[in-house]
Coordinates of C-alpha atoms and ligand atoms in Angstrom, one line a residue:
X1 CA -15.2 -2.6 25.0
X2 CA -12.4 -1.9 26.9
X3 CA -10.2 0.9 26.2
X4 CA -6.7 0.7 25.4
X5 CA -4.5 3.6 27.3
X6 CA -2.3 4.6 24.7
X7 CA -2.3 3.0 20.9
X8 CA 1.6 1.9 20.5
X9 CA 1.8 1.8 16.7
X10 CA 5.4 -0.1 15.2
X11 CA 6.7 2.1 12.1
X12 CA 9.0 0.9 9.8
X13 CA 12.4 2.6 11.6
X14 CA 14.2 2.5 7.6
X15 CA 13.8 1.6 4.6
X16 CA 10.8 2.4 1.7
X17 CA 8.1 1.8 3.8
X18 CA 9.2 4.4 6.9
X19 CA 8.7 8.3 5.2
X20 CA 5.6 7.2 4.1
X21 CA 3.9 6.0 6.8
X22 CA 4.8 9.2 8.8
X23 CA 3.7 11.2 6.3
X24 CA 0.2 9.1 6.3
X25 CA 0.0 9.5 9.7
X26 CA 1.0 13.3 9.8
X27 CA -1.5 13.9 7.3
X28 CA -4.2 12.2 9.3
X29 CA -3.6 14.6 12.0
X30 CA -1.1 12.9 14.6
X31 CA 1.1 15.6 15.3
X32 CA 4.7 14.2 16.5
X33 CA 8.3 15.3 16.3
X34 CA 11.2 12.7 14.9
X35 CA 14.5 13.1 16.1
X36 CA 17.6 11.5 14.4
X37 CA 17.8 7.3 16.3
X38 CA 15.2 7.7 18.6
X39 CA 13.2 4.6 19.1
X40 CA 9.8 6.4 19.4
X41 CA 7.9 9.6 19.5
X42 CA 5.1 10.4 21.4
X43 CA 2.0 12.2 19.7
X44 CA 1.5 15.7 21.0
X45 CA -2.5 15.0 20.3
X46 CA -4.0 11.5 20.3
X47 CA -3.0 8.9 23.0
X48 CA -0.5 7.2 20.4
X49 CA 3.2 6.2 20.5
X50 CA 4.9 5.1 17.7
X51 CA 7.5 2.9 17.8
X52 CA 10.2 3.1 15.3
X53 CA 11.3 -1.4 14.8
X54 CA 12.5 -3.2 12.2
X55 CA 9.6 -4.0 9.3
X56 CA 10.1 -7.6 9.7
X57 CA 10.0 -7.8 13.1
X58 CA 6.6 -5.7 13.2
X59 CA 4.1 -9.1 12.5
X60 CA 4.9 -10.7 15.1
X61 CA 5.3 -7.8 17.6
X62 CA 2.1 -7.2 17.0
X63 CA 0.4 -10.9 16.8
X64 CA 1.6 -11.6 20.3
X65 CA 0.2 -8.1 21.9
X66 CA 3.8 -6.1 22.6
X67 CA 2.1 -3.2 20.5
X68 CA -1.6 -2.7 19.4
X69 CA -0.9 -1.6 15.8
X70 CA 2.0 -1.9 13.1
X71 CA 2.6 -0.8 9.8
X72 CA 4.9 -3.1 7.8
X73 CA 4.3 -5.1 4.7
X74 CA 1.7 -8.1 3.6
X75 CA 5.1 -10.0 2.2
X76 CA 6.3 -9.9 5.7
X77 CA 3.6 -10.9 7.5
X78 CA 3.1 -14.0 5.3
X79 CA 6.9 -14.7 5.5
X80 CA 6.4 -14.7 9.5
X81 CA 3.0 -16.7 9.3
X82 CA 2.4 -14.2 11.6
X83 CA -2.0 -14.3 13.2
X84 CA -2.4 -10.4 12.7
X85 CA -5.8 -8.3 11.5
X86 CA -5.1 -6.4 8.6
X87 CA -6.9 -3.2 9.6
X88 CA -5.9 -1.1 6.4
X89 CA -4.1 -2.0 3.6
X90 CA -2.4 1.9 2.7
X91 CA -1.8 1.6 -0.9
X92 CA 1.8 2.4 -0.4
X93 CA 4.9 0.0 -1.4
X94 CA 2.5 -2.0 -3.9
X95 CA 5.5 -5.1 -4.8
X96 CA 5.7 -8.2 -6.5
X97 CA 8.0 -11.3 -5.0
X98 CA 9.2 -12.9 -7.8
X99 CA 11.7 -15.4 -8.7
X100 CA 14.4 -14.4 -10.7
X101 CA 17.7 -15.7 -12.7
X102 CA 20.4 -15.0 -14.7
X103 CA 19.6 -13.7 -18.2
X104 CA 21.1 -16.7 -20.0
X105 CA 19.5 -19.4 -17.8
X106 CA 17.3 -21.6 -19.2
X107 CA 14.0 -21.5 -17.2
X108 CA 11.3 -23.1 -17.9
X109 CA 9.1 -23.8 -14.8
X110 CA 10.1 -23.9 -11.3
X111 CA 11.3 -27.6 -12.1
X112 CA 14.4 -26.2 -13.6
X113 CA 15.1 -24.8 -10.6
X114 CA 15.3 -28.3 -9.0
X115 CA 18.4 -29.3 -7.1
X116 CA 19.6 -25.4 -7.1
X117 CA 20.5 -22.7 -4.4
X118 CA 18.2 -20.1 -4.0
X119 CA 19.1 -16.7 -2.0
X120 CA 15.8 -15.5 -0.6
X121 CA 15.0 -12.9 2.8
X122 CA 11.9 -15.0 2.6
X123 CA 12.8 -18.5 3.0
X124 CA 9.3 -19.9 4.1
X125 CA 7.3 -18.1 1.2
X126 CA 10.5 -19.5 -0.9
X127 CA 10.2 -23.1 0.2
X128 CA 6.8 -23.5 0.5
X129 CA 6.4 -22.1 -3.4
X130 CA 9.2 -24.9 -4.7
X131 CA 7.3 -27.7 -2.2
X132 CA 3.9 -27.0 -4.1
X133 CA 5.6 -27.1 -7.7
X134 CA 8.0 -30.3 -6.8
X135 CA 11.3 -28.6 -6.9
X136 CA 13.9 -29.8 -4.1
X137 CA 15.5 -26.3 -3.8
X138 CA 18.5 -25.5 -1.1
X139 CA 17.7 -22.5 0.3
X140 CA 20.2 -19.6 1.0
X141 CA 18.6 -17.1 3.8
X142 CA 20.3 -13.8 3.5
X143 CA 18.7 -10.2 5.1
X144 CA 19.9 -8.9 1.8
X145 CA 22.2 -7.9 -1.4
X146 CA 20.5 -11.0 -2.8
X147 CA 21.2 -9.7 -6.6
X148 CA 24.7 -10.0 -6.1
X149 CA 24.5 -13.7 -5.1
X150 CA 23.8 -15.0 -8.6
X151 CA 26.7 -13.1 -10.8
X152 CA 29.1 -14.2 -8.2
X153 CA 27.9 -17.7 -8.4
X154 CA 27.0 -17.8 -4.8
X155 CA 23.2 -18.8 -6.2
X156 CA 21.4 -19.9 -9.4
X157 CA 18.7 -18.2 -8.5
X158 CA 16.9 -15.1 -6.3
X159 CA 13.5 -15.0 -4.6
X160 CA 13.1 -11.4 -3.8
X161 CA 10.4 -8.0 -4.3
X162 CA 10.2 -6.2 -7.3
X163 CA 9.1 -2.8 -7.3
X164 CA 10.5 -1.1 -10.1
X165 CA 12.5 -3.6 -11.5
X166 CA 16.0 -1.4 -11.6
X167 CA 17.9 -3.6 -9.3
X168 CA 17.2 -7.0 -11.2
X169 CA 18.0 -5.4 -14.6
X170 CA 20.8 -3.3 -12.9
X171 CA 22.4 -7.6 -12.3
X172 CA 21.5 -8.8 -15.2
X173 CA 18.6 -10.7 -13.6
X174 CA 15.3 -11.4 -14.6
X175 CA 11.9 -12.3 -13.7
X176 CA 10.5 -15.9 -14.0
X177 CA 7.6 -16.8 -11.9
X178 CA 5.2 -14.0 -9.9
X179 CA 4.9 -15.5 -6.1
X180 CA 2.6 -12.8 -5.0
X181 CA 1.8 -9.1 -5.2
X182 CA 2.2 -7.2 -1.5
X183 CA 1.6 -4.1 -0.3
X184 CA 2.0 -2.1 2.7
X185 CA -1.3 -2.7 5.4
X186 CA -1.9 -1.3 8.8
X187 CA -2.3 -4.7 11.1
X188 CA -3.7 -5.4 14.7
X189 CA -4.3 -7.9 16.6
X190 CA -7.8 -9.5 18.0
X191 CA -7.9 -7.3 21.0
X192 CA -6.7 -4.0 19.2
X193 CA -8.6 -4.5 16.2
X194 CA -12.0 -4.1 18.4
X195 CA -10.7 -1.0 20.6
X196 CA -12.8 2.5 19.6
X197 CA -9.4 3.9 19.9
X198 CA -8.4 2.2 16.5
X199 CA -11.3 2.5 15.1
X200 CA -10.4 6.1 15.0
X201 CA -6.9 5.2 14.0
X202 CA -8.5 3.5 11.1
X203 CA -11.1 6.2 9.8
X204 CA -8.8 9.0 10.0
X205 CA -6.2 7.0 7.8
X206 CA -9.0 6.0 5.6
X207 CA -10.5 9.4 4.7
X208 CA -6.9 10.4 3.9
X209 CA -6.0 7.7 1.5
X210 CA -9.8 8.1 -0.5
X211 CA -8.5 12.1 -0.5
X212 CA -5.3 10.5 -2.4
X213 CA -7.4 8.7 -4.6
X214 CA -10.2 11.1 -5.9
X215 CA -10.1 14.8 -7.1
X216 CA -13.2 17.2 -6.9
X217 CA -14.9 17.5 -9.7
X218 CA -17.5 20.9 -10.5
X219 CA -19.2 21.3 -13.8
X220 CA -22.5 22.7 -15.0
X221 CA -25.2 21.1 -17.5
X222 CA -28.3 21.1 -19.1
X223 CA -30.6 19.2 -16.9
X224 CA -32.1 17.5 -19.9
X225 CA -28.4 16.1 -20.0
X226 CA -27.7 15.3 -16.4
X227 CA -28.7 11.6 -16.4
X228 CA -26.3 11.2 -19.6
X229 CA -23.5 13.1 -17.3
X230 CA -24.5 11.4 -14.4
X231 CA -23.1 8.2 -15.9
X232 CA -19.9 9.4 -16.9
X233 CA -18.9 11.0 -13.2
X234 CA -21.3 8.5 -11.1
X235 CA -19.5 9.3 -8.1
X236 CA -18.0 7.8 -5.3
X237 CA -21.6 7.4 -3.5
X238 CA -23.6 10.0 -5.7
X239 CA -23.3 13.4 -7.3
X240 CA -24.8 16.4 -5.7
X241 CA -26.7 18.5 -7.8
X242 CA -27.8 22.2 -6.8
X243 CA -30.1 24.6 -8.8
X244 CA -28.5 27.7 -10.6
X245 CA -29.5 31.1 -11.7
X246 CA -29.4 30.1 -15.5
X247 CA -32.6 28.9 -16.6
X248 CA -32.6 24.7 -17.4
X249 CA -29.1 24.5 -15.7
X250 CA -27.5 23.1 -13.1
X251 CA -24.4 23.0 -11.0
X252 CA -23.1 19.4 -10.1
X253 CA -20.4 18.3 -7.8
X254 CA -18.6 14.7 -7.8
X255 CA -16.0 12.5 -7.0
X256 CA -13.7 11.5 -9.5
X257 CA -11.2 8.8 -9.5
X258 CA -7.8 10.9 -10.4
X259 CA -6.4 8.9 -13.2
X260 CA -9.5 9.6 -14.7
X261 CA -9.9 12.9 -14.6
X262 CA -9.0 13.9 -17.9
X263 CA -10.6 11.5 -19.4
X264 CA -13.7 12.5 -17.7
X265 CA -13.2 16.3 -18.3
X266 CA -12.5 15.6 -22.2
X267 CA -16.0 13.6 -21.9
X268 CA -18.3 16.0 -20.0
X269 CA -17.2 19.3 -22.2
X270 CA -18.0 16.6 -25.3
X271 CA -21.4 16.3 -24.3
X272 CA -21.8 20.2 -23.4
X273 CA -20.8 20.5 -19.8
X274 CA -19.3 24.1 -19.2
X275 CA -17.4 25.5 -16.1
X276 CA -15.8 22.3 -15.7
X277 CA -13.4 22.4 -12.8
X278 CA -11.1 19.9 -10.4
X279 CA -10.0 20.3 -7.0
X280 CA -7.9 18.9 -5.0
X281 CA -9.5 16.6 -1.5
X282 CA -7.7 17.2 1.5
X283 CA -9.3 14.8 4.0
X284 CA -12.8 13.2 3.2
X285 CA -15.5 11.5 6.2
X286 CA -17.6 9.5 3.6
Ligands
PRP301 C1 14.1 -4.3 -2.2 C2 14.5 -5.6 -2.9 C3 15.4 -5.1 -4.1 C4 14.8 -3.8 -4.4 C5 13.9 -3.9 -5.6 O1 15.1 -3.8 -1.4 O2 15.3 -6.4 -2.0 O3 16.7 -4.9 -3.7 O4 14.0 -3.4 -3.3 O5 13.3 -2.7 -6.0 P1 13.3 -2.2 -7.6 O6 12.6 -3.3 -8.3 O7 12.5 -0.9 -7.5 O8 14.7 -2.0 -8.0 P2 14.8 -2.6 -0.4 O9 15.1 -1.3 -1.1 O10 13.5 -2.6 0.2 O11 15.9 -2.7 0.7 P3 16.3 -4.0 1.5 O12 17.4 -4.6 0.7 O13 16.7 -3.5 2.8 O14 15.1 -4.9 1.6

């Protein structure tokens, strides 16, 4: 395989999606320094650059080969039809794009819709949505304020993501049909995709975001009741179980999913488990 000299990886240079994605990447290990405006830092510690471009931009940066790797969102790269390899999606900036209206408007389907103005930042996803449900929609691309289009009766309707849902209620919008749910994904392209190099990239972001998802969980049991245990923490591959000085004990260690953890605590001191404790995963290799 050939190598690539040094990975040039597109961040997000504003918005939701940029602080996270440095802070993924800091916590994998890349050690870099951000200045206010600069365009890119250069990793004191792995051959990586990163690139600091505009999120929608990033897909088709990276499709055509100008740099190796790019974080930006799924939403954008199926707005830009852009031929990427999601490497990683990074369980950051989960979204919905949804189409919304004005409170009082009478929606029913996207037929009443028909014959409208839509403002969208996504006016392929937009039109290709009203072409499949048989709505002739006129299409308004803006880059953004979209909520403000419909009270000022610039449009009758938004296409637009939905995180929290403050801004729509904030305009006295709200949602009427679910396009798609998006998050944020590492992407390549055919040649990156197979380079060692991002492999690397890959597993080190990986063992971070399974250190995000699980906590560490210690507890010790009769053995008669380990196999009874064993199904309530199963583990993310299996538990490890190690001998202990009391007699017909012993001392297991697990993965746990963290919203369950509670739950799973509550369960195992039910069924006699003592010496319970959770602890927190820095980095994992599974
Ligand atoms: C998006 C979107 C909405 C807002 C929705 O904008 O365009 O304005 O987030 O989020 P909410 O449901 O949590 O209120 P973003 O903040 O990404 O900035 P942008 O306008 O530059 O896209």
């Amino acid at each position: 395989m050939k190598k690539l000299s040094t990975i040039k990886i597109a961040i997000p240079n504003k918005g939701r999606l940029r602080d996270p994605s440095l802070e993924l990447l800091k916590a994998a290990g890349y050690r870099f320094r951000i200045k206010e405006r600069m365009l890119y830092a250069t990793c004191s510690n792995a051959g990586v650059t990163l690139i600091f471009l505009r999120a929608d931009d990033i897909p088709l940066l990276v499709a055509s080969g100008i740099v190796d790797l790019g974080i930006t969102g799924q939403d954008l790269v199926r707005e830009k039809n852009a031929k990427i390899k999601e490497i990683l999606p990074l369980e950051l900036g989960k979204c919905r794009l949804c189409v919304a209206v004005s409170d009082n408007f009478k929606y029913k389907n996207p037929a009443s819709l028909d014959g409208k103005r839509i403002a969208t930042s996504f006016p392929n996803i937009t039109k290709s949505f009203f072409k499949k449900n048989r709505a002739a929609i006129d299409c308004l691309e803006m880059s953004g304020a979209l909520e403000i289009t419909v009270g000022l009766g610039l449009a009758d309707a938004i296409v637009d993501i939905v995180e929290t849902g403050d801004t729509l209620r904030e305009n006295k919008l709200r949602v009427v049909e679910d396009i798609g749910t998006y998050q944020t994904s590492l992407i390549g392209n055919a040649k990156s995709a197979l380079s060692p190099e991002v492999k690397q990239i890959r597993r080190r972001l990986e063992g971070i975001l399974i250190a995000r998802r699980y906590s560490m969980l210690e507890y010790n049991i009769k053995k008669e009741l380990f196999k009874k245990a064993e199904t309530i923490t199963p583990g993310f591959e299996a538990p490890t179980v190690s001998e202990i000085d009391e007699a017909g004990w012993c001392a297991v260690k697990v993965m746990v999913e963290k919203k369950q953890v509670i739950e799973v605590m509550d369960r195992l001191e039910s069924l006699g488990a003592t010496a319970i404790l959770e602890t927190e995963i820095k980095n994992c290799r599974l």
